[in-house]
Structure formats: structure tokens, C-alpha cells
Coordinates of C-alpha atoms and ligand atoms in Angstrom, one line a residue:
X1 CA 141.3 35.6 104.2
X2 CA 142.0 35.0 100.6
X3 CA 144.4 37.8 99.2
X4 CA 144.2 36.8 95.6
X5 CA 141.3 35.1 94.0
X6 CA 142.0 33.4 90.9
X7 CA 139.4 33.6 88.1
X8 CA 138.2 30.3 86.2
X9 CA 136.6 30.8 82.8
X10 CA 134.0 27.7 82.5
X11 CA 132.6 26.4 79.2
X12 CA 129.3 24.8 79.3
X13 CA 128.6 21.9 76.7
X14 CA 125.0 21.7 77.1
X15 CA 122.5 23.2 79.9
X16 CA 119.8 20.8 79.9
X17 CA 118.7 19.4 83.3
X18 CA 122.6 18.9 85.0
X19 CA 123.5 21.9 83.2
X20 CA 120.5 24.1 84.5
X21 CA 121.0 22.7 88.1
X22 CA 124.7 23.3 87.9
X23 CA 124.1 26.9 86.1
X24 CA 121.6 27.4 89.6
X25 CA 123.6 26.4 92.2
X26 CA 126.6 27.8 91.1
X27 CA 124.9 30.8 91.5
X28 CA 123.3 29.8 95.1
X29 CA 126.7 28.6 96.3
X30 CA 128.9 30.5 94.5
X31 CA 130.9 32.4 97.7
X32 CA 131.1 29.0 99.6
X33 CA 132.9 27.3 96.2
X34 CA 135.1 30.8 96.0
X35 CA 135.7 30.5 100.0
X36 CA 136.7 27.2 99.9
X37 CA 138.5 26.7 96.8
X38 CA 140.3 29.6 96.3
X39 CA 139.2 30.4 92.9
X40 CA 136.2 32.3 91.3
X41 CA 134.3 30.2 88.9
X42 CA 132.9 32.3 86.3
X43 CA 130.5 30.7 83.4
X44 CA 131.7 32.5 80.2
X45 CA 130.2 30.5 77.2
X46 CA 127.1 27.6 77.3
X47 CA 126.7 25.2 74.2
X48 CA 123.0 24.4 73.7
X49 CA 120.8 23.3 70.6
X50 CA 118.0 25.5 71.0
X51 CA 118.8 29.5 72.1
X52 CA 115.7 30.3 72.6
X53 CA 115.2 28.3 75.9
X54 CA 115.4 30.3 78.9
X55 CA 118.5 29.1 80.5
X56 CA 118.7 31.6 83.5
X57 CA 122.4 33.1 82.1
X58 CA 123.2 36.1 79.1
X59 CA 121.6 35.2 75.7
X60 CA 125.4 36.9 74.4
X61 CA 127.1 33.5 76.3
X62 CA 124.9 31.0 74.4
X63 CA 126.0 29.3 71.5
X64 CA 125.0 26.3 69.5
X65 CA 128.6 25.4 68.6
X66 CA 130.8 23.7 71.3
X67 CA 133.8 24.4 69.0
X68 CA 133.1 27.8 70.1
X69 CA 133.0 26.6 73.5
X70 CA 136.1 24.6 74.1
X71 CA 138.2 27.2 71.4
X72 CA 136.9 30.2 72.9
X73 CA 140.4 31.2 75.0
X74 CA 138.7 33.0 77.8
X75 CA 137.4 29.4 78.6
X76 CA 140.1 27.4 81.1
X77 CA 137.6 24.3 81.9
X78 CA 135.2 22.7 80.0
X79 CA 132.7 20.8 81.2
X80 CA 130.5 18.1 79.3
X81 CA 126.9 17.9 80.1
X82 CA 125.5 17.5 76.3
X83 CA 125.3 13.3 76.7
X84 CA 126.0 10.7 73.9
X85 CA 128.8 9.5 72.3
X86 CA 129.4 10.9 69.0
X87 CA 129.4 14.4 69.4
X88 CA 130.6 14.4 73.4
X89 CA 133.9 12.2 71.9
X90 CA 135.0 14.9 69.9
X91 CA 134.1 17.6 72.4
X92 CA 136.2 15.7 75.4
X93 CA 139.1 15.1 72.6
X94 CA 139.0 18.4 71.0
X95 CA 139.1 19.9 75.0
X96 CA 141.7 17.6 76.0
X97 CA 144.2 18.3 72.7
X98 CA 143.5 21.7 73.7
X99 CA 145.1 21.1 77.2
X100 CA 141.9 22.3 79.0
X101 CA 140.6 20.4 82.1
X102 CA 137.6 18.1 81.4
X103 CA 134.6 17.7 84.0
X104 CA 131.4 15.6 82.2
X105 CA 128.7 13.9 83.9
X106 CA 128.2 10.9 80.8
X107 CA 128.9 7.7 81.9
X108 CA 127.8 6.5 78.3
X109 CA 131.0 8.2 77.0
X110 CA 133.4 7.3 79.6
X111 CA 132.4 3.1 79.5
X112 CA 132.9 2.7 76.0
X113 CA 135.4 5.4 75.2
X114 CA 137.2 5.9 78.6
X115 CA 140.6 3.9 77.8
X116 CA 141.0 5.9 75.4
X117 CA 140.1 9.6 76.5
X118 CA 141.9 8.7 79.6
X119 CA 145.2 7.7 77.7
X120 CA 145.2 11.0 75.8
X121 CA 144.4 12.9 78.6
X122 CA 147.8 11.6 79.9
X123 CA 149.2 12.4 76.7
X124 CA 148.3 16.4 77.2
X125 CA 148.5 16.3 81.2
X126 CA 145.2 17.3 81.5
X127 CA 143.0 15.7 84.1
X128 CA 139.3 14.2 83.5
X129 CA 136.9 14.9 86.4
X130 CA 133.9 12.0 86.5
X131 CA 132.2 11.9 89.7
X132 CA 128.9 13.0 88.7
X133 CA 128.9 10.3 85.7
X134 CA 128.3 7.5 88.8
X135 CA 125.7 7.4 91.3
X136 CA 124.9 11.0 91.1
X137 CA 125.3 13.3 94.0
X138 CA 127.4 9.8 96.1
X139 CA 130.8 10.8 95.7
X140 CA 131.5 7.3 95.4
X141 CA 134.6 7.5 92.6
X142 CA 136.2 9.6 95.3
X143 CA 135.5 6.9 97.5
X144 CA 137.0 4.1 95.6
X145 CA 140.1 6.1 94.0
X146 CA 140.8 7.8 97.2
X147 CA 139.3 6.5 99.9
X148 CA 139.5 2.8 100.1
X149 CA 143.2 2.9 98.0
X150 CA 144.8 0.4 100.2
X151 CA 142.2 -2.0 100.1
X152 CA 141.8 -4.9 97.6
X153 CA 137.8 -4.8 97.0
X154 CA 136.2 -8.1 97.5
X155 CA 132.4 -6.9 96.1
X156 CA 130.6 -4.3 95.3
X157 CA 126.5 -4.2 95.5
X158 CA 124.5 -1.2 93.9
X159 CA 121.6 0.3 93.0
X160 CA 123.1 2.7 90.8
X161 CA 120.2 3.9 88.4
X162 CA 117.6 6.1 89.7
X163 CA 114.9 5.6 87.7
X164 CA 115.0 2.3 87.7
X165 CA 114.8 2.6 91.3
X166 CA 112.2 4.9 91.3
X167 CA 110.0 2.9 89.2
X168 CA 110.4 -0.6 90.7
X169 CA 110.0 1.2 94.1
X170 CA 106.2 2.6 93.2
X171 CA 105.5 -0.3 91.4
X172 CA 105.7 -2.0 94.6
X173 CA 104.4 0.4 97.0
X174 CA 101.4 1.8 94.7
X175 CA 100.8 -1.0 92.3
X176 CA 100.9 1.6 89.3
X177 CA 101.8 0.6 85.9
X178 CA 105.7 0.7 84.6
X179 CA 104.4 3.5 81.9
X180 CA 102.5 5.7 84.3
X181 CA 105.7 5.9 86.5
X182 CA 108.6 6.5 83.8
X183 CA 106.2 9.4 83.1
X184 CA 107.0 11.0 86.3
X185 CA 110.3 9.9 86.1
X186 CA 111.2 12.2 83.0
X187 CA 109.4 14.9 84.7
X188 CA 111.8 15.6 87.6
X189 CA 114.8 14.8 85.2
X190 CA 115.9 11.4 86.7
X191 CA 115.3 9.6 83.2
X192 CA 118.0 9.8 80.5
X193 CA 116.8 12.3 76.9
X194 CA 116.7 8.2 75.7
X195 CA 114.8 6.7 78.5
X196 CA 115.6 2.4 77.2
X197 CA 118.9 3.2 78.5
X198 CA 117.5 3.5 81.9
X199 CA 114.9 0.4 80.9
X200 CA 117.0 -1.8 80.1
X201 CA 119.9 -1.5 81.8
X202 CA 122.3 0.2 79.9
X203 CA 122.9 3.1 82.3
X204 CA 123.5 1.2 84.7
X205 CA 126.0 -1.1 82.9
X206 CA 127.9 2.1 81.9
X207 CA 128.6 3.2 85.9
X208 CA 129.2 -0.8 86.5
X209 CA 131.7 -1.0 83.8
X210 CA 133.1 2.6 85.6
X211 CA 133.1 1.1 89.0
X212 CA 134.7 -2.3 87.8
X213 CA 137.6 -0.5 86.2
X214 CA 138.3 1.7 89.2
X215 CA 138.0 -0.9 91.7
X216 CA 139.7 -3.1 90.0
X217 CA 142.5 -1.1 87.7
X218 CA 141.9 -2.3 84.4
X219 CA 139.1 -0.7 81.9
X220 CA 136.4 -3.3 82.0
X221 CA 134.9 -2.6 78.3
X222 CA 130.7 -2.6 77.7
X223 CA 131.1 -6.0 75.8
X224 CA 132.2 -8.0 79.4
X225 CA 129.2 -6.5 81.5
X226 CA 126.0 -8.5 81.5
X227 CA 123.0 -6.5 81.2
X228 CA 119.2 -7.1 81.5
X229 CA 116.8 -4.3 82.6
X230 CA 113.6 -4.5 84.6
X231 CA 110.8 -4.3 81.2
X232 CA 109.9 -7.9 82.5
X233 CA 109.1 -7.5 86.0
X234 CA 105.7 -7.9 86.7
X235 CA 103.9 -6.5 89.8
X236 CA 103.1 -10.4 89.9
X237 CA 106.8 -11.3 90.9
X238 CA 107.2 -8.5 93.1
X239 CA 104.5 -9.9 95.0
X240 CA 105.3 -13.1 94.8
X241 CA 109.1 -12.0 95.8
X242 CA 107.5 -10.3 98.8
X243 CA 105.8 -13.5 100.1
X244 CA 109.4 -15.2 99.8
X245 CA 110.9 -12.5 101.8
X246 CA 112.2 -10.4 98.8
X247 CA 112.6 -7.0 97.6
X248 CA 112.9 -7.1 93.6
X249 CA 115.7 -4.3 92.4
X250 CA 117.6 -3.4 89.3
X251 CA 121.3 -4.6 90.8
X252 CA 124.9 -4.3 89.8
X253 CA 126.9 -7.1 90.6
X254 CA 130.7 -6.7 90.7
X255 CA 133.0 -9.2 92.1
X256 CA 136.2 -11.0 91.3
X257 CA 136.5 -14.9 91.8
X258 CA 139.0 -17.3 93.5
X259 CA 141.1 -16.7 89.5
X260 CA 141.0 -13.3 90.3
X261 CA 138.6 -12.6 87.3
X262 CA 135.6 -10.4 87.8
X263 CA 132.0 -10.7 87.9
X264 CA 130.1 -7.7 86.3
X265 CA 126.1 -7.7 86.1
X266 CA 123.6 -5.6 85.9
X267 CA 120.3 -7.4 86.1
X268 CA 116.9 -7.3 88.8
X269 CA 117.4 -9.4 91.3
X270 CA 115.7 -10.5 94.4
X271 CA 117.4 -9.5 97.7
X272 CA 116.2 -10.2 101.4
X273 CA 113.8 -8.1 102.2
X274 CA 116.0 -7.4 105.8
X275 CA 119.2 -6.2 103.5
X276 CA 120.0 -2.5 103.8
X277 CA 119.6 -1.9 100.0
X278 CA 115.9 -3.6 100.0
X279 CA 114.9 -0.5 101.8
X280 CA 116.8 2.3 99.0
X281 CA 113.4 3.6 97.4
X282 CA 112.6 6.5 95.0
X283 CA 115.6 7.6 93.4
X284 CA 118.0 6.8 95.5
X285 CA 121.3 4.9 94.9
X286 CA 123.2 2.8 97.8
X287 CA 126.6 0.9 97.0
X288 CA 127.9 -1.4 99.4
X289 CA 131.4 -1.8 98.9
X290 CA 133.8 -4.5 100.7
X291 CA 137.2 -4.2 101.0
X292 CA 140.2 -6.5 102.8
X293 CA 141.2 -4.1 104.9
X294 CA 137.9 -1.9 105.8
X295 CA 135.1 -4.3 105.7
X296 CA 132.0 -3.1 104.9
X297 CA 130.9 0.3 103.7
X298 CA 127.7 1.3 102.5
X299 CA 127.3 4.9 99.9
X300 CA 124.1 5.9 100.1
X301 CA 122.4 9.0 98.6
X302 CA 120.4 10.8 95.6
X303 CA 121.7 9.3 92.5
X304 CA 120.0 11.1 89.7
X305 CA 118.2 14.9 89.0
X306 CA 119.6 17.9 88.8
X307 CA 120.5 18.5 92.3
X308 CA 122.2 16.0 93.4
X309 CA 124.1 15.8 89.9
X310 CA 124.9 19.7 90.2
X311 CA 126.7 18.5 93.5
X312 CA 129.6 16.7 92.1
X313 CA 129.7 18.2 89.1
X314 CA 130.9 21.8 90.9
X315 CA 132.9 19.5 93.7
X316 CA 134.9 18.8 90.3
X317 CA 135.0 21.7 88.9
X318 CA 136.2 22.7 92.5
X319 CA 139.1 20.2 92.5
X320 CA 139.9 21.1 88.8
X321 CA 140.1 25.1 89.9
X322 CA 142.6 23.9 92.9
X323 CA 144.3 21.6 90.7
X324 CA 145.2 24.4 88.2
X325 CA 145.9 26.7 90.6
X326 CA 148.4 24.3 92.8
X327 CA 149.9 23.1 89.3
X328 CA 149.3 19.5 90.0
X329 CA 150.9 16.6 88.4
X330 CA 148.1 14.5 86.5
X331 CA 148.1 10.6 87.8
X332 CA 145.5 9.5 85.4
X333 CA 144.2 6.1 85.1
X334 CA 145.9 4.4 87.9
X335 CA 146.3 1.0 86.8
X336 CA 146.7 -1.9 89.0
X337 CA 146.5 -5.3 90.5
X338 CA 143.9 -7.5 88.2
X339 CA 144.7 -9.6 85.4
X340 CA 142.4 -8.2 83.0
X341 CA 139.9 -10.5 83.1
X342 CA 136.4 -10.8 83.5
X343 CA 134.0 -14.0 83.9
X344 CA 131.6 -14.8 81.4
X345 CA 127.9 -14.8 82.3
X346 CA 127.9 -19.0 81.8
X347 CA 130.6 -19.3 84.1
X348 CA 128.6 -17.4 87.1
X349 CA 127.2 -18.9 90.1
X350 CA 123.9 -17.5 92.0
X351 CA 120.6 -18.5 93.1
X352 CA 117.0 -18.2 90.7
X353 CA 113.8 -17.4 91.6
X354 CA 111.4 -19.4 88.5
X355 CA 107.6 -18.4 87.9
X356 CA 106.5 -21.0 85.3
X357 CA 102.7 -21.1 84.6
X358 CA 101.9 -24.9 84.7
X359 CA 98.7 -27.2 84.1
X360 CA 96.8 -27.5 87.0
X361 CA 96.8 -31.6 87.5
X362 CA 99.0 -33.5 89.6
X363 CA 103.0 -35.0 88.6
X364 CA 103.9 -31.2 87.7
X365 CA 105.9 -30.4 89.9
X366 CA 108.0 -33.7 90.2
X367 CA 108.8 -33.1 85.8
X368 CA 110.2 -29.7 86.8
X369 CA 111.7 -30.7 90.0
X370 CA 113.6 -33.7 87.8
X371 CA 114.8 -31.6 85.0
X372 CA 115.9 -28.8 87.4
X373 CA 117.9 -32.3 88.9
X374 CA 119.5 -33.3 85.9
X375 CA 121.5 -30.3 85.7
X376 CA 122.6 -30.6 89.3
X377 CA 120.1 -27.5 90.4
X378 CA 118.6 -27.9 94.2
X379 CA 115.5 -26.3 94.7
X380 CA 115.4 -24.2 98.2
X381 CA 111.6 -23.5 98.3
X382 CA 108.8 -23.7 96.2
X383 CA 105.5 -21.6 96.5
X384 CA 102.0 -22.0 95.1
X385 CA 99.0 -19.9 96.1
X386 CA 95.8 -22.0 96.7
X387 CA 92.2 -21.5 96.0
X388 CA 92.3 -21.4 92.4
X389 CA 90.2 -23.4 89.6
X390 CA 92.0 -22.2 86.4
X391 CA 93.1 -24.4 83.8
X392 CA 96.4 -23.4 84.8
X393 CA 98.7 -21.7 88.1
X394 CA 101.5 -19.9 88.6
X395 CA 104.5 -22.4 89.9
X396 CA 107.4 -20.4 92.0
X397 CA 110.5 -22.0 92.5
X398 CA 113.9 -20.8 94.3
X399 CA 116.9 -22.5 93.4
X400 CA 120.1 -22.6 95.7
X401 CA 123.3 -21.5 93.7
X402 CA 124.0 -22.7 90.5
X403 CA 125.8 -22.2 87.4
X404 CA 124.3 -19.7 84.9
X405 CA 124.9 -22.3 82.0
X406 CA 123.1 -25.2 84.2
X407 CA 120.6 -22.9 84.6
X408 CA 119.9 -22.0 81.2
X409 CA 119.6 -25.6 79.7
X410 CA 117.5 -26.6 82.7
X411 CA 115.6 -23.7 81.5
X412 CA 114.9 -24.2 77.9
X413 CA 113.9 -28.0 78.9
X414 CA 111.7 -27.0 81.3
X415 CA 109.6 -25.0 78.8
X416 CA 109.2 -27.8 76.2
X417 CA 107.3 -29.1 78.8
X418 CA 103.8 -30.1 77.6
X419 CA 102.7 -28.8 81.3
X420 CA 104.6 -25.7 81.2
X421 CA 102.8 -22.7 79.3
X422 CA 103.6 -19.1 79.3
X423 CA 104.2 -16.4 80.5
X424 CA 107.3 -18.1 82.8
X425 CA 109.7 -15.8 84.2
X426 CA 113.4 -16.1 85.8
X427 CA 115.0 -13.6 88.1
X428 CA 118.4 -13.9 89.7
X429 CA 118.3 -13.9 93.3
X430 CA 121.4 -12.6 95.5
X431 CA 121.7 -13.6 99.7
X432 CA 125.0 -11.7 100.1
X433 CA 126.1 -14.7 101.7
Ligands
NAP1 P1 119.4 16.9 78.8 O1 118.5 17.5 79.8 O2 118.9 16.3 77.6 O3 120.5 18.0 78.4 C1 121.3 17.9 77.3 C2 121.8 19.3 76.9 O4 122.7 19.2 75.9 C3 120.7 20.3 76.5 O5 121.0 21.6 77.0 C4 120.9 20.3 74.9 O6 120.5 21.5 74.4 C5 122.4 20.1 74.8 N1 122.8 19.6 73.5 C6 122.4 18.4 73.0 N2 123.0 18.2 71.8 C7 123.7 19.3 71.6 C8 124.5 19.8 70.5 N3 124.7 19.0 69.4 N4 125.1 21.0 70.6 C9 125.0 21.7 71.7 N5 124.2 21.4 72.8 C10 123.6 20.2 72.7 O7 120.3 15.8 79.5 P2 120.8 15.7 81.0 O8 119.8 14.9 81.8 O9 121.1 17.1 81.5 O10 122.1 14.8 80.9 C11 123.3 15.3 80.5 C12 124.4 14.3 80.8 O11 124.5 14.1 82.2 C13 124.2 13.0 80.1 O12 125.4 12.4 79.8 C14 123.6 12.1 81.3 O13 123.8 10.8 81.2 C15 124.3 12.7 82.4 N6 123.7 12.6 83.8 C16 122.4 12.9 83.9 C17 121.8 12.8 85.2 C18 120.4 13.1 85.4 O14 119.9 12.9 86.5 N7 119.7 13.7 84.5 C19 122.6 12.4 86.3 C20 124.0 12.1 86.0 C21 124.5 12.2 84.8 P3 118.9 22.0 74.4 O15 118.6 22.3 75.8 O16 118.9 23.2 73.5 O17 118.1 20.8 73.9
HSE2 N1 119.2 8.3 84.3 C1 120.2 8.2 85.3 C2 119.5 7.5 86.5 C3 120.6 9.5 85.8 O1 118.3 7.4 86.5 O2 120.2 7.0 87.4 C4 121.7 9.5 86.8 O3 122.9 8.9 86.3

């Protein structure tokens, strides 16, 4: 039985859809949190823009000023759920310089701000809590810092953007249009308030550059991930991908080399169609993480929307409650290993999958094939459908691996062509081999 419950004033920054599922199930689960933690969380000031939303708490605890929030005294723990970069800097500084606990949920601010918010968090002893900013409700930072400590990592897979996920998945299974899906994708609160970031990549890039610099143990900034998002794929490749024995998915690449350098890319990608994370649909995220000592490992859960968000946000705010309460020392960043480096995108090696829309007329294929050659690129298979009369066909082509600058030359030759037309298309394809 727990003799003496200590009492956590929480300051809300924001209460849009993290902050209304973590408002909800704070109150659903609010005995278990107190049972298990020790302390009893209490919400005493919420930052919004607009106070006349219903928000489901006292209209005397909103506020649209997060000075308010972080100053206010009765406030021990604030947590970020407002998104951006601007203003969420200054409210994670402004909390931090006040010696107050941070928990926030925006990956945005931690990749291109986190060596620094992290360095003056150990300047005020005052711990940051992340776990919801990756991979949603997969406590997967926990995982990497914790977990798999005594491991050096040799890869990490993911699908680590809901929406993404969600829309390539119905895409494929419904044939419905990009726009149509996204649609329903801001509905149940998986897209970002600026849905391109999910588009094209740049969500995802954020929780790569986060996983990259945990797994790896020095902050890997925005500038060294490669990004692409899935606007180009067409229901066309997924179908053709399909016939190949491919699943097409928005995938984050992370991996060092034999230099010790590391790979980070975020970019669609055709997988095996018989590889665990072909089969993550919806929103769902999966990681597969391999380390020296434990193998394989595979994370696997709801990675974006309220609920699943709500759920590591409170497990932080839990941890930060025991944290205060035990008067823990603050590790911080833990820096280790790695030299620091990462490789460029022209250095990297993988396979291509190549839909070029060609003449219809014999020799075609021996051009492409020769070109393809002349920058030391095999092809593994080539695919074209029959029974057509156009003017011109779809050509698909899979390369075996290759070097991303090879690629790329072969690439711009290839479509000055006179036989080659448009639309042509390229997609990385990864065998986990
Ligand atoms: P959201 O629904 O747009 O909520 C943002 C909240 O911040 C709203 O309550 C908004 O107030 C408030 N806000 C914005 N600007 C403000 C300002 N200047 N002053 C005070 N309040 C302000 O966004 P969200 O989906 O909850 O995402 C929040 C954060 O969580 C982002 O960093 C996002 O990347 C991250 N995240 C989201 C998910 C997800 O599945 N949605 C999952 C993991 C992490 P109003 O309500 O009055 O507009
Ligand atoms: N917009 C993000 C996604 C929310 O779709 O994955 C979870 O971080």
C-alpha cells in the first residue's frame, strides 16, 4: 500500500490530438499510473490557441500562453505537445532553464535541435523524456537506450510513419487514389497539422535521424539523412512490384558500413513480399533492429493517433514522476562508440527497381541493358507485360546492387534515349540480405 502519494503538477503545451488522448486517458488510467508510480499526476494548466474548443478539462486551466504554462510554479513537468520548431524551442528551453522535467512528443524539434536541448538539459540536470516522438505507442527509444545497451547495432529496418503506411497500404489493397486516403488519414489524427511532412518524408527522416543518434551515440543532424517520400508511387509500380514479389513501403534505412560510417535513408522501397515488415499495414509501425550480441528483434505496434501516442507520452510522464521523486542523477545524451560519420547517398550500395516507358520496336532493350553495363550495373530480372499495341510499353528492370552514383549517371543516360519517353520511374529495392 502506498503511505504517501506525491502530487505532480503537469503543464500541458498544446491539447490537440496527443494532448486530447493524453488529457483522456489520463483520466481512464489515472489509479493504475498513481498505483504504479507512486505519484499522482494532476493536469493544472493547458496551453492551447483557441479556448473555445472543448478540451474535456476546466476552462480556468486553459491558457493561450505557454509562458504561463511552464512559469506557472504549481507546474513540476511540462510536457510539449504544441509541434514545430520555433515556438516548441523556446518552450523546451524556457522549461529546461527553469529546471522543470521535459516530456514532448515532436520529433521535428528533437532532429534538428536535439544536440542542443539535450546539452542544456545537462547543463540544468533536468531530463528530456522522447519516447512518444518515435514510432508512436512502440516503446522503441526504451528499447535501444535500455534494452539492447550492450549491443553494437548492425541495422535497423522501419516503417516508422503511419500515414505513409496507411496510405501505401490502401493504395494497394483498395486501389484508391493517394488524395482520397490522406483524407482519412487526417481524420483519425495520424497525419501531421502539415501533412508534406508525412508526404514526403520528412517525419520520417526526423525519427531516423533520432534512431541513428541513439543507436549509434552521436547526433546524426537532418542534413546527413536522405529523404524521398512516396508522392511518386504509382498504383502502376505497386502492381508491378507485386508481380516481382514485392511489397512497396515508405522505409528507413539505417546502417553503418565496414568504416564504421552510417547509412541513413528514408525513401520507398520494394521489400520481399515474404519479409515480416511487407505485411505491417494501416498505421502501423515495425522496426527490426540487429544487434551483435541479440540478433534479431522486431518492434512492432501502432505508431501514430492519439492512443497509441497517449501511451508513451504518460509512460514518460510516469518515469519523470519516479525520477523526481527517487532524486535521480540525469545521464543525458549517452555518447558513444561511432566516429561521427555518416555515408553520403553516392557512396551507397542497393539494388533498383526501373519502370521506363520505351518505344514499342525491337533493340530497346539491348540500348538500356548496355548503358546500365557501362556503369558496371547487372540487371537481375526484367519484366514486360504482353498483349499491347501502343506506340509505347512500360519496361521493368531490377538491378542487383550497385552504387547510388553508378546508378544515377546510368540513369540520366538512359533517359536521353530517343527510345525512352516518360513517365520513367526508379525505386530502391532492399533483400535484407
Ligand atoms: P495538433 O492536433 O495540431 O495539436 C497541436 C496543439 O497545439 C493544439 O492544441 C493547438 O491549439 C496547440 N498550439 C499550437 N500552436 C500553439 C501556440 N502558439 N500556443 C499554444 N498552443 C498552441 O497536433 P498533434 O497531432 O497533437 O501533434 C502534436 C505533436 O505531437 C507534434 O509534434 C507531432 O509531431 C507529435 N506527434 C503526433 C502524433 C500523431 O499521431 N498525431 C504522434 C506522435 C507525435 P488549438 O487546439 O487551439 O489549435
Ligand atoms: N504523422 C506521424 C505518422 C505521427 O503518421 O507517423 C506519428 O509520429
Amino acid at each position: 500500500m502506498i503511505l504517501f502519494m506525491r502530487k505532480l503538477g503537469i503543464g500541458m503545451v498544446g491539447c490537440g490530438v496527443v494532448g486530447g488522448g493524453v488529457l483522456a486517458h489520463l483520466t481512464r488510467n489515472r489509479d493504475l499510473l498513481q498505483e504504479r508510480s507512486g505519484v499522482d499526476f494532476e493536469v493544472v494548466r493547458v496551453a492551447v490557441r483557441d479556448l473555445q474548443k472543448a478540451r474535456g478539462i476546466e476552462a480556468s486551466k486553459l491558457t493561450t500562453s505557454w509562458r504561463e504554462v511552464v512559469e506557472d510554479p504549481q507546474v513540476n513537468l511540462v510536457v510539449e505537445m504544441m509541434g514545430g520548431t520555433t515556438l516548441a524551442r523556446e518552450v523546451a528551453e524556457a522549461t529546461l532553464k527553469a529546471g522543470k522535467p521535459l516530456v514532448t512528443a515532436n520529433k521535428a524539434l528533437l532532429a534538428e535541435c536535439g544536440e542542443e536541448l539535450f546539452a542544456l538539459a545537462e547543463r540544468n540536470k533536468v531530463p528530456i523524456y522522447f519516447e512518444a516522438s518515435v514510432a508512436g505507442g512502440i516503446p522503441i527509444l526504451k528499447a535501444l537506450r535500455e534494452g539492447l545497451r550492450a549491443n553494437h547495432i548492425l541495422g535497423i529496418h522501419g516503417i516508422i510513419n503511419g500515414t505513409c503506411n496507411y496510405i501505401l497500404s490502401r493504395m494497394a489493397d483498395e486501389g484508391k487514389s493517394y488524395e482520397e486516403i490522406l483524407l482519412d488519414a487526417k481524420r483519425l489524427g495520424y497525419a501531421e497539422a502539415d501533412e508534406s511532412l508525412d508526404v514526403d518524408g520528412i517525419d520520417a527522416a526526423h525519427k531516423a535521424a533520432i534512431l541513428a543518434s541513439l543507436a549509434y551515440g552521436f547526433w546524426v543532424r537532418m542534413d546527413q539523412v536522405y529523404v524521398e517520400g512516396i508522392r511518386k508511387v504509382s498504383a502502376l509500380d505497386m502492381c508491378f512490384a507485386k508481380k516481382l514479389g514485392y511489397t512497396i513501403k515508405l522505409l528507413a534505412t539505417i546502417q553503418p558500413n565496414s568504416e564504421r560510417a552510417v547509412e541513413v535513408r528514408v525513401h520507398p522501397t520494394l521489400i520481399p513480399s515474404t519479409h515480416v515488415l511487407a505485411s505491417v499495414s494501416g498505421a502501423y509501425n515495425a522496426i527490426a533492429v540487429e544487434g551483435d550480441v541479440v540478433g534479431n528483434t522486431l518492434f512492432y505496434g501502432r505508431g501514430a493517433g492519439p492512443d497509441a501516442t497517449a501511451s508513451a507520452v504518460l509512460s514518460d510522464m510516469a518515469e519523470a514522476g519516479i525520477a523526481l521523486d527517487a532524486g535521480c542523477v540525469y545521464r543525458g545524451f549517452e555518447r558513444h562508440s561511432f566516429n561521427g560519420q555518416t555515408v553520403p547517398m553516392a557512396e551507397v550500395r542497393t539494388r533498383y527497381y526501373f519502370r521506363l516507358t520505351v518505344l514499342n520496336k525491337p533493340g530497346v532493350l539491348a540500348r538500356v541493358a548496355a548503358l546500365f553495363g557501362a556503369h558496371d550495373l547487372g540487371i537481375s530480372s526484367v519484366f514486360q507485360p504482353e498483349d499491347h499495341d501502343e506506340e509505347t510499353v512500360p519496361l521493368v528492370i531490377l538491378l542487383d546492387y550497385g552504387k547510388e552514383s553508378s546508378m544515377r549517371k546510368a540513369y540520366d543516360e538512359i533517359m536521353k534515349l530517343d527510345v525512352v519517353q516518360t513517365p520513367c520511374q526508379m525505386i530502391r529495392v532492399e533483400d535484407f540480405s
